[in-house]
PDB file of C-alpha atoms and ligand atoms in Angstrom:
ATOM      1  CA  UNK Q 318      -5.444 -20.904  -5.895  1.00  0.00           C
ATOM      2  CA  UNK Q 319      -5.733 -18.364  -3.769  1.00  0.00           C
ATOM      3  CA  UNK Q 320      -2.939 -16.974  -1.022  1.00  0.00           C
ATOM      4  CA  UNK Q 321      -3.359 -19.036   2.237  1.00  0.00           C
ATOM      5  CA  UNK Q 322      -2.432 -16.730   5.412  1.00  0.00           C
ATOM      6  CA  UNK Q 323      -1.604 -17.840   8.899  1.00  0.00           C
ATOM      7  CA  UNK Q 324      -1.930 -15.038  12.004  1.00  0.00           C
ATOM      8  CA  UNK Q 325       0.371 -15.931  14.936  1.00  0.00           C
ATOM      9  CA  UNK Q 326      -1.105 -13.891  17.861  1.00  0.00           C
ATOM     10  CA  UNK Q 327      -4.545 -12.550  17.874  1.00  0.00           C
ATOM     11  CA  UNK Q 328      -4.982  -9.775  19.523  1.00  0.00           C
ATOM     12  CA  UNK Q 329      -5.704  -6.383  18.612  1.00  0.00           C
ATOM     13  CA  UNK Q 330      -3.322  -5.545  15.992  1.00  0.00           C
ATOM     14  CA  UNK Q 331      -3.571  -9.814  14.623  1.00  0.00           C
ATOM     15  CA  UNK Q 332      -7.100 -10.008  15.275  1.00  0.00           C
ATOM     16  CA  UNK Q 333      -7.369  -6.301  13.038  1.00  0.00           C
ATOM     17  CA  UNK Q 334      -5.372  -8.096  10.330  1.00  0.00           C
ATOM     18  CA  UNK Q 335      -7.157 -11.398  10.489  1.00  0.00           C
ATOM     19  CA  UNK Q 336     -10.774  -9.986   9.945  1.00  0.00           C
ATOM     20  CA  UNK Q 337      -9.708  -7.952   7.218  1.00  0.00           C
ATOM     21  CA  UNK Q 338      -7.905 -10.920   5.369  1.00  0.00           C
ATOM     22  CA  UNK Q 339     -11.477 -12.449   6.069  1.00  0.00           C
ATOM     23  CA  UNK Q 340     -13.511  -9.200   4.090  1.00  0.00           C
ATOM     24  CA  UNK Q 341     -11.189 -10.152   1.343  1.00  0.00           C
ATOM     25  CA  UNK Q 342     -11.893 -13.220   1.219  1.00  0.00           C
ATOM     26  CA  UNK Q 343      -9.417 -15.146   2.056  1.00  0.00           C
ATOM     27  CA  UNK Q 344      -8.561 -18.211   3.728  1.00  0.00           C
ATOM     28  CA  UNK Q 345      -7.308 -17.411   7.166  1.00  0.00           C
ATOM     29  CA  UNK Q 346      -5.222 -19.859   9.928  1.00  0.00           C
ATOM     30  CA  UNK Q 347      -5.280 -18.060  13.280  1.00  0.00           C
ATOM     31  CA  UNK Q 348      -2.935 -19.545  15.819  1.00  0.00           C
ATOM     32  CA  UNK Q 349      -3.083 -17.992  19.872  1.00  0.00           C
ATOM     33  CA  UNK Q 350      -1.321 -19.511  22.825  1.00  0.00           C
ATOM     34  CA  UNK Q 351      -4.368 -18.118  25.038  1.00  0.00           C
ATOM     35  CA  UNK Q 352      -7.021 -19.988  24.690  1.00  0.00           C
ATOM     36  CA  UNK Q 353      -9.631 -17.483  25.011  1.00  0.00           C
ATOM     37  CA  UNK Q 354      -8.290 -15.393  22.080  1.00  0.00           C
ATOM     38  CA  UNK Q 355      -9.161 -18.631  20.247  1.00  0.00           C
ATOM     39  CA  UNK Q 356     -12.743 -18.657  21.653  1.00  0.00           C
ATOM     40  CA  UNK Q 357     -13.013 -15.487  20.509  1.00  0.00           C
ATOM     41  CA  UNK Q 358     -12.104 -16.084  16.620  1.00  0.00           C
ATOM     42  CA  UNK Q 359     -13.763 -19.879  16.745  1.00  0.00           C
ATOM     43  CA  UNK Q 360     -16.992 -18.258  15.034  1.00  0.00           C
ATOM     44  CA  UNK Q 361     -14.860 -16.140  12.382  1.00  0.00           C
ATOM     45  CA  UNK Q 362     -12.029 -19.060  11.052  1.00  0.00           C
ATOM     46  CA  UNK Q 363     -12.590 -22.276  10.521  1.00  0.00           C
ATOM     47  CA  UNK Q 364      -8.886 -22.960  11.213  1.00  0.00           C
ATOM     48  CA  UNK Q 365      -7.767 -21.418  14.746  1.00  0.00           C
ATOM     49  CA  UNK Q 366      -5.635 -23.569  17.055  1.00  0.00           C
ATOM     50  CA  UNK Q 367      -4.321 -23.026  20.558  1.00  0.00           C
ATOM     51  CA  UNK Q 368      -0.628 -23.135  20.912  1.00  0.00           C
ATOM     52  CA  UNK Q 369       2.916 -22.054  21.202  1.00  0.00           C
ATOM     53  CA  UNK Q 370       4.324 -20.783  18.355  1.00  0.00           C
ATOM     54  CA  UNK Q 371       7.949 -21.118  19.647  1.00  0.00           C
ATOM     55  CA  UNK Q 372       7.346 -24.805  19.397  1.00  0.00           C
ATOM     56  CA  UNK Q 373       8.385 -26.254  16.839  1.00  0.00           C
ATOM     57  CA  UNK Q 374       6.919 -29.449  17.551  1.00  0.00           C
ATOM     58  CA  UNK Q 375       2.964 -28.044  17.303  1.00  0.00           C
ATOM     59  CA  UNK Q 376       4.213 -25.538  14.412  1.00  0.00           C
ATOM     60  CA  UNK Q 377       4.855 -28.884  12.401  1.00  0.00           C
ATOM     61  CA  UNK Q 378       1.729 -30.460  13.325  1.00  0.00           C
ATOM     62  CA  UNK Q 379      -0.081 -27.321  11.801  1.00  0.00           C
ATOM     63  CA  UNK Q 380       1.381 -27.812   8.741  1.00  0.00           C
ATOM     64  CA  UNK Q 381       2.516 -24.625   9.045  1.00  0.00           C
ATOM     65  CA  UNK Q 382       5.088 -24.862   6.282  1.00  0.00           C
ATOM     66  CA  UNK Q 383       2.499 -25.353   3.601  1.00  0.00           C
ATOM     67  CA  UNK Q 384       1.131 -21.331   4.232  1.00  0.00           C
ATOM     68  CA  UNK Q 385       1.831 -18.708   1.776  1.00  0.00           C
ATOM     69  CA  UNK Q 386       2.554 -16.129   4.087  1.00  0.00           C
ATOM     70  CA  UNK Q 387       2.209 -16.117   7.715  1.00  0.00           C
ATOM     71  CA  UNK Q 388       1.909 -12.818   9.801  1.00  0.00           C
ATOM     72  CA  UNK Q 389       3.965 -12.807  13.448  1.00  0.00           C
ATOM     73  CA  UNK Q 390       1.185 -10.349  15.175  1.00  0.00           C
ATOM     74  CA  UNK Q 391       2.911 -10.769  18.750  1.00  0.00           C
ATOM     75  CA  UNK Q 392       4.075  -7.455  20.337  1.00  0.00           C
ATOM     76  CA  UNK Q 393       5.132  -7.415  23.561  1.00  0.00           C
ATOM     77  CA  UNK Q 394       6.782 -10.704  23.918  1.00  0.00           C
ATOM     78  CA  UNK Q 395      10.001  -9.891  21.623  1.00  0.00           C
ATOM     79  CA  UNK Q 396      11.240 -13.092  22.394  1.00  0.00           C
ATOM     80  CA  UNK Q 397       8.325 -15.214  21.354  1.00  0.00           C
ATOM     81  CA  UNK Q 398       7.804 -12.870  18.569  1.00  0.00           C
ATOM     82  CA  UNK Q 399      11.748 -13.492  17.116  1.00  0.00           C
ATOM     83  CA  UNK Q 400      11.792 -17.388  17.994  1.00  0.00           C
ATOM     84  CA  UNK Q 401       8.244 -17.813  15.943  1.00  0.00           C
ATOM     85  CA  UNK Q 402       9.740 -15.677  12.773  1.00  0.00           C
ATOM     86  CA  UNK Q 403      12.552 -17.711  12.616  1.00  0.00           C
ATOM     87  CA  UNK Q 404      10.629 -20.716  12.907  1.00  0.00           C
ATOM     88  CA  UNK Q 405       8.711 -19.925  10.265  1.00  0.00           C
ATOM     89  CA  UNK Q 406      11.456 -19.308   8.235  1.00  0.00           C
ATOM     90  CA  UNK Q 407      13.638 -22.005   9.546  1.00  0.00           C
ATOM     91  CA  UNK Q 408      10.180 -24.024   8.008  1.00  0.00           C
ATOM     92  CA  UNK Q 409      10.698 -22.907   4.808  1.00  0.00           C
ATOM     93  CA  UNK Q 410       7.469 -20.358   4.883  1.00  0.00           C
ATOM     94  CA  UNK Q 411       7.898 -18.151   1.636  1.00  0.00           C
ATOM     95  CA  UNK Q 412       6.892 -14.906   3.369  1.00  0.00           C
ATOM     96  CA  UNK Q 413       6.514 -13.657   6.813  1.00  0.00           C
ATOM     97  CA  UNK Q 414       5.382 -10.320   7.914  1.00  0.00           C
ATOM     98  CA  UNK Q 415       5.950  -9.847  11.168  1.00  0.00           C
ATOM     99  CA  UNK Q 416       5.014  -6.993  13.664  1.00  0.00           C
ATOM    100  CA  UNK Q 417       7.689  -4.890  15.735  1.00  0.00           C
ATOM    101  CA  UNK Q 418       7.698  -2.608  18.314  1.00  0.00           C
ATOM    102  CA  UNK Q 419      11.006  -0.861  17.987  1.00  0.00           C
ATOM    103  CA  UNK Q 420      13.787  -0.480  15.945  1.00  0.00           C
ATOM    104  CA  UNK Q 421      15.866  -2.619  17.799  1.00  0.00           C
ATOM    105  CA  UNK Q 422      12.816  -5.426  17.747  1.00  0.00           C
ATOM    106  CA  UNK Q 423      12.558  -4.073  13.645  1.00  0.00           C
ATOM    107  CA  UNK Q 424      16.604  -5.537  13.296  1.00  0.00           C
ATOM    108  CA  UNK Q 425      16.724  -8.557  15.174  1.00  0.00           C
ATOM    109  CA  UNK Q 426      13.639  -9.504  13.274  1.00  0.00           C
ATOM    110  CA  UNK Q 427      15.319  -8.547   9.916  1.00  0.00           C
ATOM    111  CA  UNK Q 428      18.661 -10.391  11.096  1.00  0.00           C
ATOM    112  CA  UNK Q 429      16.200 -13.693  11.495  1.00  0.00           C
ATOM    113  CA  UNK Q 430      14.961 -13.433   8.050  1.00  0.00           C
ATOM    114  CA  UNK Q 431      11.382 -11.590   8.232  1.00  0.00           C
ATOM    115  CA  UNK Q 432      10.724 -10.401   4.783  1.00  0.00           C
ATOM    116  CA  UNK Q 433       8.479  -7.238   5.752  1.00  0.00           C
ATOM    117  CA  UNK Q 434       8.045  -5.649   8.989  1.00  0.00           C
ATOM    118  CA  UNK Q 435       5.133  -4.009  10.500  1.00  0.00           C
ATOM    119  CA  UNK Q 436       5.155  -1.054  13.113  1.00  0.00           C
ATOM    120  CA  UNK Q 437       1.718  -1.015  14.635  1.00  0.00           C
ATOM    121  CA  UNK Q 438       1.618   2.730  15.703  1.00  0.00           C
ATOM    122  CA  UNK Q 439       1.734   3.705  11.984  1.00  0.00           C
ATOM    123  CA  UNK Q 440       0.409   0.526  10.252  1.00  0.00           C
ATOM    124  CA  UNK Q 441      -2.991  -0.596  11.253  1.00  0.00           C
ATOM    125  CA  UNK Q 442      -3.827  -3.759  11.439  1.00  0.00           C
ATOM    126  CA  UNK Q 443      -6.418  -3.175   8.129  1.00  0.00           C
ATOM    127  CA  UNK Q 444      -3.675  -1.408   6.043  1.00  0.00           C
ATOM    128  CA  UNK Q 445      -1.170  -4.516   6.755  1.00  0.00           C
ATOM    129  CA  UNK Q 446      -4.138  -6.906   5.627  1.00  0.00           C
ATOM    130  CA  UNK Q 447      -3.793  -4.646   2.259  1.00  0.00           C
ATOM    131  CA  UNK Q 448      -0.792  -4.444   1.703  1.00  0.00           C
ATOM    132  CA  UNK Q 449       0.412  -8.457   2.417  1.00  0.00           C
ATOM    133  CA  UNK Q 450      -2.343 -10.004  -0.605  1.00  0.00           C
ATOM    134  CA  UNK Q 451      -0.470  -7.896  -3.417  1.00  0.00           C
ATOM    135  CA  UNK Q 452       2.944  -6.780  -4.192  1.00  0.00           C
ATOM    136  CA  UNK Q 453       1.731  -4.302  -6.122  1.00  0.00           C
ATOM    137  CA  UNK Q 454      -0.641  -2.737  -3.236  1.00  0.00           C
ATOM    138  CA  UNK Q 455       1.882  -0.214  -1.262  1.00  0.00           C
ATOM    139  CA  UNK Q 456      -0.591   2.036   0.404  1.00  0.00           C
ATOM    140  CA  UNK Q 457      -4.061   1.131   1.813  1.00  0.00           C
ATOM    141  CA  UNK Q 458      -5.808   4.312   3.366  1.00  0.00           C
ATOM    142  CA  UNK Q 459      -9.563   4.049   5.120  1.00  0.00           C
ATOM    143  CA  UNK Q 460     -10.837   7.628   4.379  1.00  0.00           C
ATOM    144  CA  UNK Q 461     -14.317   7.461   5.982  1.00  0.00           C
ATOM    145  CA  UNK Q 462     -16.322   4.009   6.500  1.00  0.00           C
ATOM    146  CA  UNK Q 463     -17.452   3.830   2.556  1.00  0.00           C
ATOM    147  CA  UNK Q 464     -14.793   5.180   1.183  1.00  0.00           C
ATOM    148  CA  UNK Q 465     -10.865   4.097   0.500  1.00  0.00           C
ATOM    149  CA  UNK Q 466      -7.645   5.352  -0.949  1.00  0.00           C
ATOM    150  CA  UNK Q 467      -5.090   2.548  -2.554  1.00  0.00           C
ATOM    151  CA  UNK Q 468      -1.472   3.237  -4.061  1.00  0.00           C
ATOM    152  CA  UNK Q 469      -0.321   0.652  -6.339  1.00  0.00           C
ATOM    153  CA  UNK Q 470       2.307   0.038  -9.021  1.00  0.00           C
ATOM    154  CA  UNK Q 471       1.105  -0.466 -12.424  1.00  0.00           C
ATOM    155  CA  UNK Q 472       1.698  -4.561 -13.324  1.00  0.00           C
ATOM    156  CA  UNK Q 473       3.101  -5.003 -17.159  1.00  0.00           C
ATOM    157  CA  UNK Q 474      -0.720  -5.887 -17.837  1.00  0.00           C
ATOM    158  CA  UNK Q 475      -1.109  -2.082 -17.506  1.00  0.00           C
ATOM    159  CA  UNK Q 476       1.838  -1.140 -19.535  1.00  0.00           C
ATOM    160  CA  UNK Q 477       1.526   1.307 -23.210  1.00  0.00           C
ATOM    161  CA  UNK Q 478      -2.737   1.860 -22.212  1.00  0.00           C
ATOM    162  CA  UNK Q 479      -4.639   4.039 -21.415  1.00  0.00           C
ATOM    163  CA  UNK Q 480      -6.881   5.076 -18.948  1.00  0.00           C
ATOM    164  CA  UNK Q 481     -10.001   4.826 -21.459  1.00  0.00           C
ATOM    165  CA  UNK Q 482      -8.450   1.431 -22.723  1.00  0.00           C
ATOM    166  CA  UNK Q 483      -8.199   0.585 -18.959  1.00  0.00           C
ATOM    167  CA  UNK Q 484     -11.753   1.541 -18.097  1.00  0.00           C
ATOM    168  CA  UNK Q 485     -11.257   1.665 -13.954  1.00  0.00           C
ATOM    169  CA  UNK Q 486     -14.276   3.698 -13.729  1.00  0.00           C
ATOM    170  CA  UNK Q 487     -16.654   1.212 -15.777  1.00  0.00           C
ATOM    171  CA  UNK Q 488     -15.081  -2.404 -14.881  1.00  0.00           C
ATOM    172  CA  UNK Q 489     -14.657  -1.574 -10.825  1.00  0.00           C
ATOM    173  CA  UNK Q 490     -16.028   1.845  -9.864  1.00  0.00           C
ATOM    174  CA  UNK Q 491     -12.991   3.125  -8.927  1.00  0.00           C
ATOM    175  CA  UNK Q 492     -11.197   6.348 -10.121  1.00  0.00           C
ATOM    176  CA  UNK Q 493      -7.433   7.424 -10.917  1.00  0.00           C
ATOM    177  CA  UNK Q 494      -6.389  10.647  -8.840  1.00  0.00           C
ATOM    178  CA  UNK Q 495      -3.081  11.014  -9.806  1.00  0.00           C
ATOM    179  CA  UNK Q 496      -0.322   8.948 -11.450  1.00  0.00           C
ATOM    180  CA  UNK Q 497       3.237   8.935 -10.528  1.00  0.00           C
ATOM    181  CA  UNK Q 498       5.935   8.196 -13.183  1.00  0.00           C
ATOM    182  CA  UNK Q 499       9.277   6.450 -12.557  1.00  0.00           C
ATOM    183  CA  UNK Q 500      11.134   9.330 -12.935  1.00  0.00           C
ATOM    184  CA  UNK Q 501       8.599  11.143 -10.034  1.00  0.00           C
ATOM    185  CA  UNK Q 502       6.715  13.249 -12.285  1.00  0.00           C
ATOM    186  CA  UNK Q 503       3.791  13.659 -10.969  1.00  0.00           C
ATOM    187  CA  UNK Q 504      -0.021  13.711 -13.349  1.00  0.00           C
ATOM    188  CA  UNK Q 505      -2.950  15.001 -11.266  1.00  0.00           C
ATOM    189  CA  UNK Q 506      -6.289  14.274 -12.501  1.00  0.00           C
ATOM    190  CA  UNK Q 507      -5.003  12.264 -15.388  1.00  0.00           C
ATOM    191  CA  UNK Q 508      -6.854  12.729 -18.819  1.00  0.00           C
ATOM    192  CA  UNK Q 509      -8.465   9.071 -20.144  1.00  0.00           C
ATOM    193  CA  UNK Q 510      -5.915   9.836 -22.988  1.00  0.00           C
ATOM    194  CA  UNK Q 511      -2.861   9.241 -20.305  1.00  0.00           C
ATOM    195  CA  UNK Q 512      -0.853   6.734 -21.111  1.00  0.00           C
ATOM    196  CA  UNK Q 513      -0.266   4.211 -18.008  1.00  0.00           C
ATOM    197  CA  UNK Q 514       3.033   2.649 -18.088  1.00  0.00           C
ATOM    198  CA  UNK Q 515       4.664  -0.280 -16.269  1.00  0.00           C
ATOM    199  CA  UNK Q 516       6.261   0.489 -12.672  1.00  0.00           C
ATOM    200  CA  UNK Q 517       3.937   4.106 -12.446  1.00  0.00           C
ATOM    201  CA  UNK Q 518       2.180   4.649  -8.972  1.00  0.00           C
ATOM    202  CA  UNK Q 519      -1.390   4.737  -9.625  1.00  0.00           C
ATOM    203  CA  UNK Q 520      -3.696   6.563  -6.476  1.00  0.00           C
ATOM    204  CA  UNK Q 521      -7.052   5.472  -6.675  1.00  0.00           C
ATOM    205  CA  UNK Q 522      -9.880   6.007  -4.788  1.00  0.00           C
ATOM    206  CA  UNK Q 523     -13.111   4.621  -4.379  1.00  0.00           C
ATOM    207  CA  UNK Q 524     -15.792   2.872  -2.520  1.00  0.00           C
ATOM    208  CA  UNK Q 525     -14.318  -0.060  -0.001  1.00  0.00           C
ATOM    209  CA  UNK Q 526     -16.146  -2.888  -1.785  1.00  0.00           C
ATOM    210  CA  UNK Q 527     -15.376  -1.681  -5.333  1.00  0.00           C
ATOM    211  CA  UNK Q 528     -11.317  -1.323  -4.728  1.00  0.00           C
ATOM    212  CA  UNK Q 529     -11.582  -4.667  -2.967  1.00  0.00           C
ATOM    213  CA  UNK Q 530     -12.869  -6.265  -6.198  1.00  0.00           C
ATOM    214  CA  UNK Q 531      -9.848  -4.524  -7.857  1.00  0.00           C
ATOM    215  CA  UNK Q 532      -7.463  -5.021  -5.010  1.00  0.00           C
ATOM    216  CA  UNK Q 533      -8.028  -8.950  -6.452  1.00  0.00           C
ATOM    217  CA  UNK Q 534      -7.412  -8.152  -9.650  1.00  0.00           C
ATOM    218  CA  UNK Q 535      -3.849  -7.754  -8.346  1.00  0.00           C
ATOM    219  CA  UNK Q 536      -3.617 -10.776  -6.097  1.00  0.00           C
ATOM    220  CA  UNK Q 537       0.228 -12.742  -6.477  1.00  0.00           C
TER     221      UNK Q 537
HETATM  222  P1  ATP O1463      -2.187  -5.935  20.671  1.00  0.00           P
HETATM  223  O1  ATP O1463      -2.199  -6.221  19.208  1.00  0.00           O
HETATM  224  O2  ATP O1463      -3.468  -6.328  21.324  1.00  0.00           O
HETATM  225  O3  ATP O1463      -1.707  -4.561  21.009  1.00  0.00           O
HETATM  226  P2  ATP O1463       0.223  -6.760  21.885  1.00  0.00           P
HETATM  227  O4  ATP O1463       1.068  -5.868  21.079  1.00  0.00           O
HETATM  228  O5  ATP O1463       0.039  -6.454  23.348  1.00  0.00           O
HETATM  229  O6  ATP O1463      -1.187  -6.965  21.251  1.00  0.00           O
HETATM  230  P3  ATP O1463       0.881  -9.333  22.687  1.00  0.00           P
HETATM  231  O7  ATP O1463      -0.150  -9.186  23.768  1.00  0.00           O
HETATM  232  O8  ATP O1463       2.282  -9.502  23.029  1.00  0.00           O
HETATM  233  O9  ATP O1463       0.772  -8.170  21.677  1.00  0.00           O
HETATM  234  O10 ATP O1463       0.496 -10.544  21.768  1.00  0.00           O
HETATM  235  C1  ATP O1463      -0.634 -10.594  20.978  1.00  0.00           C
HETATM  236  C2  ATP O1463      -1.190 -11.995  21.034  1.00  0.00           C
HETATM  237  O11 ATP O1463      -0.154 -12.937  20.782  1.00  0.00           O
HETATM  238  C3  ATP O1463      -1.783 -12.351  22.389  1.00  0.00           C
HETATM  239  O12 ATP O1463      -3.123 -12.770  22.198  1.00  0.00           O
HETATM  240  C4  ATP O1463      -0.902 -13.482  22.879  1.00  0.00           C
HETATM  241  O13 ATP O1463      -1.647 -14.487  23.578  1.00  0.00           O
HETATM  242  C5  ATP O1463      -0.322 -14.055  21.604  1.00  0.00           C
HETATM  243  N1  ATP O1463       0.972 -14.704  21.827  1.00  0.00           N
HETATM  244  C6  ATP O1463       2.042 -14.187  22.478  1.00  0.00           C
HETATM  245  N2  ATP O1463       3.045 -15.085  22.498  1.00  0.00           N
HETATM  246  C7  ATP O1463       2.618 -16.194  21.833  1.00  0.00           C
HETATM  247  C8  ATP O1463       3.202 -17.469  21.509  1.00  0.00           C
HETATM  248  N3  ATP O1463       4.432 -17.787  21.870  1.00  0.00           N
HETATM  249  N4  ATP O1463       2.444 -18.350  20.815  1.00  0.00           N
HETATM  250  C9  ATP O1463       1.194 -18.051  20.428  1.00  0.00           C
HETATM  251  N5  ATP O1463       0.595 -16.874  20.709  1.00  0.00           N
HETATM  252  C10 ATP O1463       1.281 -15.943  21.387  1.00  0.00           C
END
């Protein structure tokens, strides 16, 4: 079954995330205490509810414990934004990314159990979408509107091929620009003869619907 996300604060930066998620295909709670942010993504998410995430009360009545991952996309409001993380966690949610504004917001957030923290002047809101559906996905780039850039570790499924065996090219579209061992050697243009072993870095690039199809090969 596939990952089931909850975004706690649409605005920019959650409402970014949230439509991304969407592209992606996946299935996408969005939760805003102002009720016309929730107007706004009515037409977009079949699941979007008005309310207080420092509630615990209406968090329950969600169901938000049942979510895979839930993403804390409130900025300014560091206390809402720490009360709702450890909420969530306090819930028993497996995974929350949540989105800080300084290193001093980045530790209190840590010290209340977020597993992966965001800083929205470096991470946009469609790189964070990226990165949260894999593990394996650490770097999402958008280099013009067709095309993308992705960075992600090889899964055992990978491990002793090679690229020909692989077939990136034929299967998804997408091609291997360089490959970067364990040991930070570094193989630019790779020959289809390279060997791809588990753990390397693979940097791929491609057109944004054929790495999403691949991005989903990848999915947790
Ligand atoms: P942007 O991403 O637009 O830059 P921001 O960093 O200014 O946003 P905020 O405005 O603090 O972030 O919050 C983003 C959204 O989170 C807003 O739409 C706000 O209504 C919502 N929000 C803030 N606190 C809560 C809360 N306790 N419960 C639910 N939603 C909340």
């Amino acid at each position: 079954m596939k990952k089931q996300f909850v975004v706690i604060g649409l605005g920019r930066f959650g409402g970014s995330v949230t439509k991304t998620l969407i592209s992606l295909g996946y299935e996408v709670m969005g939760i805003d205490k102002d009720e016309r942010r929730v107007q706004e993504y009515a037409s977009i998410l079949t699941h979007v509810y008005q309310g207080d995430s420092t509630d615990d009360q209406v968090m329950r009545e969600l169901g938000i414990r049942n979510m895979d991952h839930a993403i804390v996309a409130i900025g300014e409001d560091l206390q809402s934004s720490i009360l709702t993380t450890l909420i969530l966690k306090d819930m028993g949610v497996k995974f929350v990314t949540a989105k800080a504004t300084s290193d001093y917001h980045q530790r209190v957030l840590e010290g209340v159990g977020a597993d992966h923290i965001v800083h929205p002047e470096r991470d946009t809101g469609v790189r964070v979408a990226h990165q949260v559906t894999s593990k394996n996905m650490i770097e999402y780039l958008e280099l013009s509107p067709e095309y993308s850039l992705v960075e992600i570790i090889a899964p055992e499924t990978f491990g002793r091929k090679t690229l020909k065996t692989l077939d990136f090219r034929a299967k998804f579209g997408c091609s291997v620009m360089a490959i970067r061992r364990t040991n930070n050697e570094l193989v630019v243009s790779p020959h289809a003869d390279e060997i791809i072993f588990e753990g390397d870095m693979l940097v791929i690039i491609g057109k944004n619907t054929d790495i999403a199809r691949f991005e989903r090969t990848f999915e947790d």
